[in-house]
XYZ file of C-alpha atoms in Angstrom:
228
model
C 11.072 -68.612 17.025
C 14.258 -67.326 18.637
C 12.164 -65.245 21.027
C 10.150 -68.288 22.035
C 13.343 -70.297 22.569
C 14.826 -67.503 24.671
C 11.706 -67.358 26.843
C 11.704 -71.134 27.224
C 15.399 -71.192 28.156
C 14.661 -68.744 30.959
C 11.635 -70.671 32.175
C 9.196 -67.944 31.127
C 5.646 -69.227 30.745
C 3.760 -65.923 30.925
C 4.495 -62.479 29.445
C 2.808 -59.332 30.768
C 2.948 -56.302 28.462
C 2.291 -53.039 30.318
C 1.900 -50.512 27.498
C -0.891 -48.924 25.503
C 0.443 -49.487 22.001
C 2.822 -52.446 22.105
C 1.752 -55.660 20.398
C 4.623 -58.128 20.750
C 4.524 -61.454 18.961
C 4.237 -64.095 21.633
C 4.493 -67.814 20.970
C 1.285 -69.768 21.418
C 3.029 -71.825 24.095
C 3.513 -68.728 26.244
C 0.555 -67.042 27.945
C 0.276 -63.325 27.254
C -1.548 -60.559 29.114
C -1.711 -57.043 27.690
C -2.350 -54.174 30.116
C -2.927 -50.832 28.321
C -1.132 -48.058 30.209
C 0.625 -44.881 29.101
C 3.806 -43.695 30.774
C 2.943 -40.282 32.125
C 2.352 -39.085 35.685
C -1.434 -38.897 35.337
C -1.884 -42.363 33.844
C -4.105 -44.616 35.972
C -1.585 -47.151 37.261
C -3.846 -48.340 40.074
C -6.744 -48.868 37.683
C -4.556 -51.074 35.487
C -3.066 -53.170 38.259
C -5.622 -55.929 38.829
C -5.124 -57.870 35.557
C -1.372 -57.302 35.717
C -1.063 -58.575 39.283
C -3.250 -61.587 38.566
C -1.088 -62.451 35.559
C 2.077 -62.185 37.638
C 0.478 -64.436 40.262
C 0.134 -67.157 37.630
C 3.864 -67.195 36.951
C 5.218 -66.257 40.357
C 7.889 -68.319 42.009
C 6.283 -71.271 43.740
C 3.214 -71.310 41.507
C 4.578 -74.235 39.515
C 3.443 -72.567 36.294
C 6.819 -71.210 35.186
C 8.280 -67.732 35.326
C 6.727 -64.448 34.251
C 8.259 -61.614 32.237
C 6.841 -58.125 32.818
C 7.863 -55.544 30.233
C 6.944 -52.157 28.773
C 8.688 -50.116 26.078
C 11.944 -49.375 27.911
C 11.782 -51.382 31.109
C 12.112 -48.218 33.170
C 8.752 -46.960 34.434
C 5.541 -48.915 33.727
C 6.842 -52.453 34.095
C 8.908 -51.499 37.141
C 5.924 -49.841 38.831
C 3.845 -52.963 38.164
C 6.420 -55.318 39.662
C 6.895 -53.010 42.657
C 3.118 -53.024 43.175
C 3.157 -56.829 43.101
C 5.873 -56.897 45.760
C 3.828 -54.465 47.873
C 0.564 -56.370 47.595
C 1.701 -59.991 47.410
C 4.973 -60.071 49.323
C 4.201 -57.211 51.741
C 7.388 -55.357 50.923
C 7.682 -51.738 51.954
C 7.847 -49.335 49.017
C 11.501 -48.573 49.718
C 12.384 -52.260 49.870
C 10.433 -53.029 46.695
C 12.123 -50.207 44.774
C 15.509 -51.317 46.079
C 14.850 -54.876 44.907
C 13.693 -53.651 41.496
C 16.765 -51.444 41.053
C 19.070 -54.239 42.131
C 17.683 -56.345 39.293
C 17.223 -53.433 36.886
C 19.541 -50.458 37.626
C 17.628 -48.256 35.153
C 14.385 -48.738 37.079
C 12.776 -45.324 37.536
C 8.953 -45.111 37.688
C 7.623 -41.638 36.875
C 6.627 -39.442 39.816
C 2.893 -40.043 39.296
C 3.437 -43.795 39.568
C 5.515 -43.269 42.710
C 2.631 -41.302 44.229
C 0.243 -44.123 43.335
C 2.576 -46.676 44.918
C 2.795 -44.529 48.046
C -1.000 -44.589 48.258
C -0.926 -48.348 47.768
C 1.577 -48.750 50.597
C -0.437 -46.419 52.858
C -3.526 -48.575 52.231
C -1.753 -51.826 53.114
C -1.762 -53.064 49.531
C -5.508 -52.535 49.011
C -5.625 -51.582 45.327
C -9.289 -50.512 45.325
C -8.909 -48.258 48.372
C -5.775 -46.671 46.947
C -7.486 -46.158 43.582
C -10.348 -44.216 45.191
C -7.888 -41.856 46.840
C -5.831 -41.610 43.668
C -8.768 -40.330 41.618
C -8.872 -37.112 43.610
C -5.086 -36.857 43.760
C -4.758 -37.222 39.989
C -7.395 -34.576 39.393
C -5.486 -32.151 41.615
C -2.230 -33.090 39.913
C -3.647 -32.354 36.466
C -5.110 -29.038 37.578
C -1.813 -27.923 39.107
C 0.145 -29.064 36.060
C -2.182 -27.150 33.720
C -1.884 -24.036 35.884
C 1.911 -24.178 35.743
C 1.937 -24.821 31.994
C -0.278 -21.816 31.321
C 1.685 -19.627 33.718
C 4.948 -20.548 31.983
C 3.482 -20.079 28.497
C 2.132 -16.650 29.458
C 5.556 -15.641 30.772
C 7.115 -16.622 27.440
C 4.589 -14.529 25.551
C 5.102 -11.569 27.897
C 8.842 -11.723 27.254
C 8.213 -11.837 23.505
C 5.911 -8.804 23.765
C 8.506 -6.881 25.767
C 11.260 -7.654 23.253
C 8.959 -6.689 20.392
C 8.324 -3.305 22.034
C 12.035 -2.750 22.630
C 12.772 -3.546 19.000
C 10.034 -1.140 17.872
C 11.448 1.649 20.055
C 14.934 1.030 18.703
C 13.747 1.243 15.109
C 11.674 4.345 15.699
C 14.649 6.183 17.194
C 17.121 5.171 14.474
C 15.703 3.104 11.578
C 19.123 2.677 9.976
C 20.914 1.371 13.071
C 21.687 -2.317 13.527
C 19.708 -4.261 16.081
C 21.718 -4.441 19.326
C 23.396 -7.799 19.801
C 22.001 -8.116 23.315
C 18.457 -7.883 21.952
C 19.185 -10.544 19.346
C 20.710 -12.732 22.036
C 17.649 -12.361 24.256
C 15.349 -13.331 21.384
C 17.451 -16.405 20.662
C 17.497 -17.369 24.327
C 13.735 -16.949 24.543
C 13.287 -19.352 21.638
C 15.470 -21.897 23.440
C 13.426 -21.437 26.619
C 10.154 -21.922 24.718
C 11.452 -25.130 23.146
C 12.669 -26.389 26.520
C 9.342 -25.458 28.124
C 7.359 -27.944 26.039
C 6.622 -31.023 28.207
C 8.083 -34.273 26.953
C 6.359 -36.963 29.004
C 3.936 -35.134 31.204
C 0.411 -33.929 30.594
C 0.177 -30.973 28.206
C -2.543 -28.350 27.877
C -4.043 -27.132 24.604
C -4.255 -23.503 25.742
C -0.653 -23.477 26.975
C 0.488 -25.137 23.748
C -1.289 -22.452 21.681
C 0.318 -19.652 23.711
C 3.776 -21.226 23.367
C 3.282 -21.538 19.622
C 2.209 -17.896 19.322
C 5.221 -16.744 21.338
C 7.537 -18.884 19.220
C 6.085 -17.482 15.998
C 6.541 -13.931 17.271
C 10.173 -14.598 18.194
C 10.830 -16.150 14.777
C 9.260 -13.120 13.086
C 11.309 -10.672 15.141
C 14.533 -12.552 14.477
C 13.716 -12.733 10.780
C 13.034 -9.009 10.536
C 16.386 -7.846 11.910
């Protein structure tokens, strides 16, 4: 009830939820549009725009239907990208001007780099969502392929470092089984574990093969540290 009163006090007549797994309770007096979209660089922003833009049109200033609230989980990436796209397509803002306006209203506004690329395509195609989407399909495919290549390359480098440290530890033990493990070797193993943990992507696309290699490298490091 308080949420409905808050929306009413702000003149909000339409809520647009831009998120894949958010199901907010919206009063029956307030129109609600849900646009499923994940927040990662390869998510199809352009493919999700049409219903979102049409919903914003219904509550835009001058429509006489009341205001519109566009939100996602944090109000940083998905909702901002959607509003920026509306400014590009409906108000003919440049991308820079639209982002500036969004950040003036929401200082935390920061669409992910994949969304920025999609918005650049939208600007380059004069706000034509369908034309931009066709170009984006190929761009996203290339983006995923490059991301997977980098993930596997990084994971392989982690495993190579683990193999090298394992061999050094084996040589040390074969030359003097009773000697303590050198502190520099222990430090390198610990640093490698930190690097492996930091190398796991948080928001971006991950790759099953790269994830398996990282896990194997991490298990080897844990075993080597535990066997000192």
